[in-house]
Amino acid sequence: MSEPGPTGQTATAVDEIHILWTSEGMSCDGDTVSMTNATLPSIEDVVLGLVPGLPRVHLHNKVLAPEVGDEFMAPFHRAARGELGSFILVVEGSIPNEKINGDGYWTSMGNHPETGEPITVNEWIDRLAPQAWAVVAIGTCATYGGIHAMAGNPTGCMGLADYLGWEFRSAGGLPIVNVPGCPVQPDNFMETLTWLLYQAAGLAPTIPLDEQLRPTWLFGKTVHEGCDRAGYYEQGGFAYDYNSPKCQVKIGCWGPVVNCNVTKRGWMDGVGGCPNVGGICIACTMPGFPDKFMPFMDQPPGGTLSSTLTTGYGALVRRLRSITNRTANQEPKWHHNRAELTSGYQPRWPRR
Ligand code: SF4
Ligand code: SF4
């Protein structure tokens, strides 16, 4: 069974696939750690073959691997030589510009077997990405550069699509798949990976991506649209410190303009979700993060106008709703159209 890719190319279904995962870019390994909290499905279920229909998966991730040194690096070298078979390349961490590294290098993974010299992450990406069935960037550093790419950084760091080009296509005919987040929301990544594995098996259509190469079903809504506090916003109820359950836009929340689903999905197994539990949204999933959203604790410029408009309208709506709420809290009058109780006992207290 096969599935046409976005370029019209036909990918062949696979029954066994490797996941070559490098977190050696500018990274804190936080996306790997976050991913281990996924439940829909868990990485353990995928690797142990407990999800029906998926190809057999071999995971190579340095944080989780029992192998070390040359033994861990062996599948990467085999893949570079075209000897590994089908694989998905997962890139974690932003990509430095090795053309401005002076006399050294910014970041590396393993050594050249012949020379013993370090192999830069950039060289690994150059070798592996064109051969990979799919290429996935995990976390905001790998997708759009993230914190390492902020103004003034000396490394020239960038996201994977800026490094390989936004028109890049993998051997499976796919664009880069971006799953941003700082760190990535665990189930967002595992759901994306599972879709790709089903697609590789010939059991799913081509993964739908938006213009920023994010899965559409995960990043199509804003934080605000799923926020537990959105009712306060609409009624002009705003927090002025972090001890309030009200909307946090005046203390720096960017939720109304940020594509992220954690207010709906939570962080781990449905629990949490930044503004739901008292954290302002600092837009960590966005291509403009962090520069466009700093300083983090200040009210977003657009928030001043929208919250001012909402304050007047919201006060009126809140007043009208409180009246309706009082009447909704009363039973209909025909529930009380009998002079006496219909129960068989005599109350010891005066009746209303
Ligand atoms: S806390 Fe943020 S996301 Fe939630 S309602 Fe307020 S502005 Fe929107
Ligand atoms: S709600 Fe905002 S800060 Fe929290 S994960 Fe989503 S984008 Fe990042």
Tab-separated table of C-alpha atoms and ligand atoms in Angstrom:
chain	number	residue	atom	x	y	z
A	1	MET	CA	0.000	0.000	0.000
A	2	SER	CA	1.334	3.466	-0.769
A	3	GLU	CA	0.412	7.072	-0.276
A	4	PRO	CA	1.121	10.016	-2.580
A	5	GLY	CA	3.197	12.724	-0.895
A	6	PRO	CA	2.564	16.477	-1.243
A	7	THR	CA	4.877	16.625	-4.239
A	8	GLY	CA	2.982	13.840	-5.980
A	9	GLN	CA	5.786	11.383	-5.208
A	10	THR	CA	4.654	7.956	-4.011
A	11	ALA	CA	6.071	6.674	-0.739
A	12	THR	CA	6.425	2.947	-0.223
A	13	ALA	CA	4.845	1.464	2.896
A	14	VAL	CA	7.339	0.232	5.477
A	15	ASP	CA	6.985	-2.390	8.212
A	16	GLU	CA	10.145	-1.441	10.122
A	17	ILE	CA	11.555	2.014	10.751
A	18	HIS	CA	14.297	3.670	12.803
A	19	ILE	CA	13.980	6.965	14.628
A	20	LEU	CA	17.317	8.750	14.598
A	21	TRP	CA	17.015	11.533	17.155
A	22	THR	CA	19.685	14.163	17.660
A	23	SER	CA	19.440	16.608	20.551
A	24	GLU	CA	22.971	17.847	19.931
A	25	GLY	CA	21.863	21.164	18.445
A	26	MET	CA	21.607	24.146	20.824
A	27	SER	CA	19.307	22.321	23.204
A	28	CYS	CA	18.637	21.484	26.838
A	29	ASP	CA	17.219	18.016	26.004
A	30	GLY	CA	13.940	19.317	27.450
A	31	ASP	CA	11.856	18.063	24.524
A	32	THR	CA	13.114	14.509	24.980
A	33	VAL	CA	12.355	14.710	28.699
A	34	SER	CA	8.928	16.224	28.017
A	35	MET	CA	8.103	13.526	25.454
A	36	THR	CA	8.600	10.809	28.071
A	37	ASN	CA	5.432	12.127	29.782
A	38	ALA	CA	3.227	11.367	26.777
A	39	THR	CA	0.312	8.982	27.156
A	40	LEU	CA	-1.468	9.312	23.781
A	41	PRO	CA	0.451	7.120	23.036
A	42	SER	CA	3.500	6.741	25.267
A	43	ILE	CA	6.914	6.234	23.666
A	44	GLU	CA	7.114	2.910	25.528
A	45	ASP	CA	3.957	1.656	23.800
A	46	VAL	CA	5.294	2.680	20.381
A	47	VAL	CA	8.719	1.094	20.885
A	48	LEU	CA	7.261	-2.090	22.377
A	49	GLY	CA	4.896	-2.512	19.426
A	50	LEU	CA	1.729	-2.122	21.519
A	51	VAL	CA	0.000	0.308	19.124
A	52	PRO	CA	-1.804	-1.737	16.445
A	53	GLY	CA	-0.798	-1.123	12.838
A	54	LEU	CA	2.459	0.751	13.422
A	55	PRO	CA	5.710	-0.402	11.820
A	56	ARG	CA	8.312	-1.922	14.164
A	57	VAL	CA	10.146	1.058	15.672
A	58	HIS	CA	13.814	1.281	16.718
A	59	LEU	CA	14.468	4.437	18.758
A	60	HIS	CA	17.961	5.970	18.892
A	61	ASN	CA	17.965	8.872	21.359
A	62	LYS	CA	21.006	9.508	23.526
A	63	VAL	CA	19.013	10.442	26.637
A	64	LEU	CA	17.026	7.209	26.553
A	65	ALA	CA	19.467	4.777	24.913
A	66	PRO	CA	21.171	2.024	26.900
A	67	GLU	CA	24.069	2.145	24.387
A	68	VAL	CA	26.842	4.727	24.662
A	69	GLY	CA	29.802	5.878	22.559
A	70	ASP	CA	30.521	4.081	19.286
A	71	GLU	CA	27.715	1.583	19.854
A	72	PHE	CA	25.167	4.417	20.093
A	73	MET	CA	26.627	6.199	17.064
A	74	ALA	CA	26.678	3.094	14.837
A	75	PRO	CA	23.129	3.449	13.385
A	76	PHE	CA	23.774	7.117	12.558
A	77	HIS	CA	26.873	6.157	10.566
A	78	ARG	CA	24.986	3.313	8.867
A	79	ALA	CA	22.186	5.711	7.914
A	80	ALA	CA	24.703	8.194	6.512
A	81	ARG	CA	26.107	5.406	4.318
A	82	GLY	CA	22.570	4.498	3.174
A	83	GLU	CA	22.709	1.110	4.930
A	84	LEU	CA	20.133	1.520	7.719
A	85	GLY	CA	16.824	1.264	5.851
A	86	SER	CA	13.882	3.598	6.443
A	87	PHE	CA	14.270	6.178	9.175
A	88	ILE	CA	12.682	9.311	10.591
A	89	LEU	CA	15.165	12.026	11.565
A	90	VAL	CA	14.132	13.960	14.682
A	91	VAL	CA	16.073	17.175	15.297
A	92	GLU	CA	16.000	18.774	18.761
A	93	GLY	CA	17.803	22.064	19.407
A	94	SER	CA	18.504	25.015	17.162
A	95	ILE	CA	21.043	24.843	14.378
A	96	PRO	CA	24.088	27.110	14.673
A	97	ASN	CA	25.754	28.730	11.711
A	98	GLU	CA	29.065	26.886	11.383
A	99	LYS	CA	30.173	29.411	8.749
A	100	ILE	CA	30.765	31.882	11.594
A	101	ASN	CA	32.388	29.526	14.113
A	102	GLY	CA	35.827	31.106	14.034
A	103	ASP	CA	38.484	28.430	14.545
A	104	GLY	CA	36.206	25.946	16.313
A	105	TYR	CA	32.702	24.582	16.003
A	106	TRP	CA	29.485	25.296	17.852
A	107	THR	CA	28.122	21.812	18.472
A	108	SER	CA	28.944	18.253	17.456
A	109	MET	CA	27.879	14.616	17.773
A	110	GLY	CA	30.423	11.790	17.596
A	111	ASN	CA	33.685	11.776	15.678
A	112	HIS	CA	34.807	10.930	12.165
A	113	PRO	CA	35.940	7.276	12.308
A	114	GLU	CA	38.933	8.029	10.075
A	115	THR	CA	40.174	11.349	11.470
A	116	GLY	CA	38.784	11.358	15.001
A	117	GLU	CA	37.606	14.931	14.388
A	118	PRO	CA	34.197	15.982	15.763
A	119	ILE	CA	31.248	15.759	13.362
A	120	THR	CA	29.120	18.870	13.617
A	121	VAL	CA	25.365	18.621	13.972
A	122	ASN	CA	25.126	20.550	10.716
A	123	GLU	CA	27.107	17.842	8.926
A	124	TRP	CA	24.822	15.146	10.354
A	125	ILE	CA	21.764	17.036	9.162
A	126	ASP	CA	23.311	17.556	5.715
A	127	ARG	CA	24.005	13.816	5.444
A	128	LEU	CA	20.841	12.393	6.990
A	129	ALA	CA	17.947	14.746	6.158
A	130	PRO	CA	17.831	14.040	2.385
A	131	GLN	CA	17.819	10.276	3.060
A	132	ALA	CA	15.218	10.341	5.845
A	133	TRP	CA	11.675	9.138	5.131
A	134	ALA	CA	10.506	12.122	7.213
A	135	VAL	CA	12.243	14.931	9.097
A	136	VAL	CA	10.698	16.248	12.295
A	137	ALA	CA	11.808	19.333	14.231
A	138	ILE	CA	10.816	18.996	17.895
A	139	GLY	CA	10.554	22.033	20.169
A	140	THR	CA	10.781	25.743	19.395
A	141	CYS	CA	14.600	25.757	19.140
A	142	ALA	CA	14.613	23.224	16.303
A	143	THR	CA	11.511	24.606	14.600
A	144	TYR	CA	12.138	28.359	14.632
A	145	GLY	CA	15.437	28.945	16.471
A	146	GLY	CA	13.985	29.685	19.907
A	147	ILE	CA	15.961	31.264	22.718
A	148	HIS	CA	19.351	30.526	21.135
A	149	ALA	CA	18.391	32.516	18.039
A	150	MET	CA	17.319	35.669	19.864
A	151	ALA	CA	18.774	39.040	18.956
A	152	GLY	CA	22.446	39.435	19.745
A	153	ASN	CA	23.343	35.722	19.875
A	154	PRO	CA	26.835	35.026	18.508
A	155	THR	CA	26.028	31.592	17.014
A	156	GLY	CA	23.740	32.607	14.138
A	157	CYS	CA	21.318	29.936	15.394
A	158	MET	CA	18.228	29.130	13.336
A	159	GLY	CA	15.386	26.662	12.991
A	160	LEU	CA	15.618	23.589	10.773
A	161	ALA	CA	13.490	25.012	7.950
A	162	ASP	CA	15.714	28.108	7.803
A	163	TYR	CA	18.716	25.774	7.656
A	164	LEU	CA	17.460	23.270	5.050
A	165	GLY	CA	15.088	25.636	3.246
A	166	TRP	CA	11.305	25.847	3.598
A	167	GLU	CA	10.869	23.944	0.328
A	168	PHE	CA	12.829	20.933	1.617
A	169	ARG	CA	11.285	17.535	0.876
A	170	SER	CA	12.309	14.294	2.585
A	171	ALA	CA	12.834	10.968	0.824
A	172	GLY	CA	9.177	10.234	1.678
A	173	GLY	CA	8.114	13.411	-0.157
A	174	LEU	CA	7.253	15.335	3.022
A	175	PRO	CA	8.106	18.868	4.094
A	176	ILE	CA	9.816	19.280	7.466
A	177	VAL	CA	7.235	18.641	10.195
A	178	ASN	CA	7.458	21.271	12.943
A	179	VAL	CA	6.178	20.555	16.461
A	180	PRO	CA	7.046	23.698	18.455
A	181	GLY	CA	6.818	24.331	22.192
A	182	CYS	CA	9.340	25.161	24.904
A	183	PRO	CA	9.352	22.351	25.693
A	184	VAL	CA	7.096	20.495	23.290
A	185	GLN	CA	3.752	19.368	24.712
A	186	PRO	CA	4.388	15.609	25.101
A	187	ASP	CA	1.234	14.280	23.427
A	188	ASN	CA	1.504	16.838	20.601
A	189	PHE	CA	4.785	15.243	19.618
A	190	MET	CA	3.731	11.626	20.103
A	191	GLU	CA	0.488	12.174	18.195
A	192	THR	CA	2.468	13.695	15.309
A	193	LEU	CA	4.990	10.858	15.363
A	194	THR	CA	2.189	8.296	15.446
A	195	TRP	CA	0.520	9.921	12.419
A	196	LEU	CA	3.834	9.760	10.528
A	197	LEU	CA	4.349	6.123	11.513
A	198	TYR	CA	0.849	5.230	10.292
A	199	GLN	CA	1.550	7.167	7.106
A	200	ALA	CA	4.821	5.270	6.665
A	201	ALA	CA	2.851	2.045	7.088
A	202	GLY	CA	0.451	3.182	4.374
A	203	LEU	CA	-2.446	3.486	6.825
A	204	ALA	CA	-2.860	7.283	7.068
A	205	PRO	CA	-3.157	10.136	4.553
A	206	THR	CA	-0.478	12.797	4.226
A	207	ILE	CA	-0.083	14.710	7.472
A	208	PRO	CA	-1.822	18.128	7.223
A	209	LEU	CA	0.518	21.049	7.935
A	210	ASP	CA	-0.005	24.815	8.057
A	211	GLU	CA	2.268	27.478	6.504
A	212	GLN	CA	4.660	27.261	9.456
A	213	LEU	CA	4.754	23.454	8.873
A	214	ARG	CA	2.850	22.691	12.104
A	215	PRO	CA	0.210	19.922	12.265
A	216	THR	CA	-3.021	21.816	11.647
A	217	TRP	CA	-5.153	19.947	14.160
A	218	LEU	CA	-2.726	20.803	16.986
A	219	PHE	CA	-1.965	24.462	16.232
A	220	GLY	CA	-5.133	25.732	14.553
A	221	LYS	CA	-6.588	27.418	17.658
A	222	THR	CA	-5.308	30.051	20.059
A	223	VAL	CA	-4.446	29.624	23.739
A	224	HIS	CA	-7.238	32.101	24.544
A	225	GLU	CA	-9.879	30.053	22.708
A	226	GLY	CA	-9.249	27.164	25.093
A	227	CYS	CA	-8.430	29.065	28.275
A	228	ASP	CA	-10.275	28.411	31.538
A	229	ARG	CA	-10.075	32.175	32.220
A	230	ALA	CA	-11.594	33.335	28.913
A	231	GLY	CA	-14.993	33.879	30.570
A	232	TYR	CA	-13.397	36.481	32.865
A	233	TYR	CA	-11.822	38.252	29.880
A	234	GLU	CA	-15.156	38.506	28.124
A	235	GLN	CA	-16.760	40.026	31.222
A	236	GLY	CA	-13.906	42.468	31.810
A	237	GLY	CA	-12.555	40.626	34.865
A	238	PHE	CA	-8.781	41.121	34.925
A	239	ALA	CA	-6.062	39.979	37.338
A	240	TYR	CA	-3.525	42.541	38.548
A	241	ASP	CA	-1.352	40.029	40.420
A	242	TYR	CA	-0.706	36.290	40.274
A	243	ASN	CA	-3.055	35.367	43.133
A	244	SER	CA	-6.217	35.938	41.124
A	245	PRO	CA	-8.290	33.426	39.153
A	246	LYS	CA	-9.190	36.155	36.606
A	247	CYS	CA	-7.809	36.787	33.101
A	248	GLN	CA	-4.073	37.542	33.102
A	249	VAL	CA	-3.806	39.712	29.990
A	250	LYS	CA	-2.894	42.804	32.043
A	251	ILE	CA	0.010	40.974	33.643
A	252	GLY	CA	1.533	39.794	30.384
A	253	CYS	CA	-0.532	36.956	28.856
A	254	TRP	CA	-0.227	36.705	25.055
A	255	GLY	CA	-2.822	33.913	24.791
A	256	PRO	CA	-5.274	35.719	22.447
A	257	VAL	CA	-2.735	35.745	19.570
A	258	VAL	CA	-0.785	32.528	20.173
A	259	ASN	CA	-1.321	29.186	18.421
A	260	CYS	CA	-1.099	26.520	21.104
A	261	ASN	CA	-3.457	23.894	22.500
A	262	VAL	CA	-2.204	23.368	26.055
A	263	THR	CA	-5.157	25.202	27.592
A	264	LYS	CA	-7.353	22.499	26.031
A	265	ARG	CA	-4.973	19.578	26.293
A	266	GLY	CA	-3.100	20.291	29.534
A	267	TRP	CA	0.521	19.379	30.025
A	268	MET	CA	0.681	15.857	31.379
A	269	ASP	CA	-2.239	13.506	30.968
A	270	GLY	CA	-4.693	16.437	30.811
A	271	VAL	CA	-3.356	18.277	33.876
A	272	GLY	CA	-2.115	21.899	33.709
A	273	GLY	CA	-1.974	24.269	30.705
A	274	CYS	CA	-0.157	27.553	31.409
A	275	PRO	CA	-2.896	30.201	31.958
A	276	ASN	CA	-5.314	27.602	33.351
A	277	VAL	CA	-3.007	27.141	36.318
A	278	GLY	CA	-1.759	30.720	36.787
A	279	GLY	CA	1.092	31.097	34.282
A	280	ILE	CA	0.935	33.821	31.650
A	281	CYS	CA	1.335	32.638	28.043
A	282	ILE	CA	4.739	33.853	26.829
A	283	ALA	CA	4.108	32.521	23.292
A	284	CYS	CA	6.742	29.794	23.460
A	285	THR	CA	5.314	27.939	20.427
A	286	MET	CA	5.531	30.913	18.071
A	287	PRO	CA	8.083	31.645	15.327
A	288	GLY	CA	8.530	35.146	16.823
A	289	PHE	CA	9.509	33.753	20.251
A	290	PRO	CA	11.177	35.160	22.310
A	291	ASP	CA	12.068	38.574	20.825
A	292	LYS	CA	8.574	39.633	19.743
A	293	PHE	CA	7.069	38.884	23.161
A	294	MET	CA	9.526	40.524	25.538
A	295	PRO	CA	9.603	41.823	28.212
A	296	PHE	CA	7.468	38.861	29.288
A	297	MET	CA	5.734	40.391	32.319
A	298	ASP	CA	4.428	43.496	30.488
A	299	GLN	CA	0.918	43.762	29.113
A	300	PRO	CA	0.920	42.959	25.354
A	301	PRO	CA	0.346	46.162	23.311
A	302	GLY	CA	-2.863	44.837	21.718
A	303	GLY	CA	-4.103	43.753	25.150
A	304	THR	CA	-4.348	47.368	26.302
A	305	LEU	CA	-6.870	48.260	23.600
A	306	SER	CA	-8.892	45.052	23.730
A	307	SER	CA	-9.084	44.927	27.519
A	308	THR	CA	-10.111	48.601	27.668
A	309	LEU	CA	-12.958	47.936	25.211
A	310	THR	CA	-13.931	44.799	27.107
A	311	THR	CA	-13.950	46.592	30.466
A	312	GLY	CA	-16.989	48.768	29.584
A	313	TYR	CA	-18.870	46.143	27.639
A	314	GLY	CA	-17.928	43.461	30.175
A	315	ALA	CA	-19.237	45.451	33.154
A	316	LEU	CA	-22.665	45.756	31.501
A	317	VAL	CA	-22.734	42.086	30.485
A	318	ARG	CA	-21.604	41.001	33.969
A	319	ARG	CA	-24.418	43.067	35.585
A	320	LEU	CA	-27.088	41.680	33.245
A	321	ARG	CA	-25.808	38.148	33.732
A	322	SER	CA	-25.868	38.484	37.513
A	323	ILE	CA	-29.572	39.378	37.276
A	324	THR	CA	-30.272	36.390	35.021
A	325	ASN	CA	-28.127	34.211	37.272
A	326	ARG	CA	-30.233	35.140	40.302
A	327	THR	CA	-33.472	34.193	38.521
A	328	ALA	CA	-31.903	30.991	37.117
A	329	ASN	CA	-31.073	30.042	40.692
A	330	GLN	CA	-34.797	30.030	41.590
A	331	GLU	CA	-37.075	27.099	40.833
A	332	PRO	CA	-40.041	27.938	38.578
A	333	LYS	CA	-42.974	29.328	40.572
A	334	TRP	CA	-45.234	26.406	39.641
A	335	HIS	CA	-42.972	24.154	41.737
A	336	HIS	CA	-44.469	25.966	44.745
A	337	ASN	CA	-48.186	25.995	43.943
A	338	ARG	CA	-49.214	23.819	46.922
A	339	ALA	CA	-50.014	25.234	50.363
A	340	GLU	CA	-48.915	22.079	52.211
A	341	LEU	CA	-46.031	19.628	51.927
A	342	THR	CA	-46.903	16.385	50.200
A	343	SER	CA	-44.469	14.457	52.464
A	344	GLY	CA	-45.891	12.541	55.418
A	345	TYR	CA	-43.949	14.094	58.312
A	346	GLN	CA	-44.414	17.235	60.385
A	347	PRO	CA	-41.437	19.641	60.147
A	348	ARG	CA	-40.021	20.939	63.428
A	349	TRP	CA	-39.103	24.270	61.815
A	350	PRO	CA	-41.257	27.073	60.421
A	351	ARG	CA	-41.995	26.839	56.722
A	352	ARG	CA	-41.016	29.493	54.192
B	1	SF4	S1	-5.355	34.371	30.797
B	1	SF4	FE1	-4.551	34.733	28.681
B	1	SF4	S2	-5.390	33.072	27.445
B	1	SF4	FE2	-6.556	33.123	29.365
B	1	SF4	S3	-8.351	34.429	28.965
B	1	SF4	FE3	-6.767	35.795	29.752
B	1	SF4	S4	-5.670	36.543	27.930
B	1	SF4	FE4	-6.842	34.748	27.276
B	2	SF4	S1	0.215	28.478	26.657
B	2	SF4	FE1	1.806	29.865	25.814
B	2	SF4	S2	3.558	29.644	27.199
B	2	SF4	FE2	2.195	27.878	27.555
B	2	SF4	S3	2.928	26.248	26.179
B	2	SF4	FE3	1.367	27.362	25.031
B	2	SF4	S4	2.488	28.937	23.886
B	2	SF4	FE4	3.866	28.184	25.494
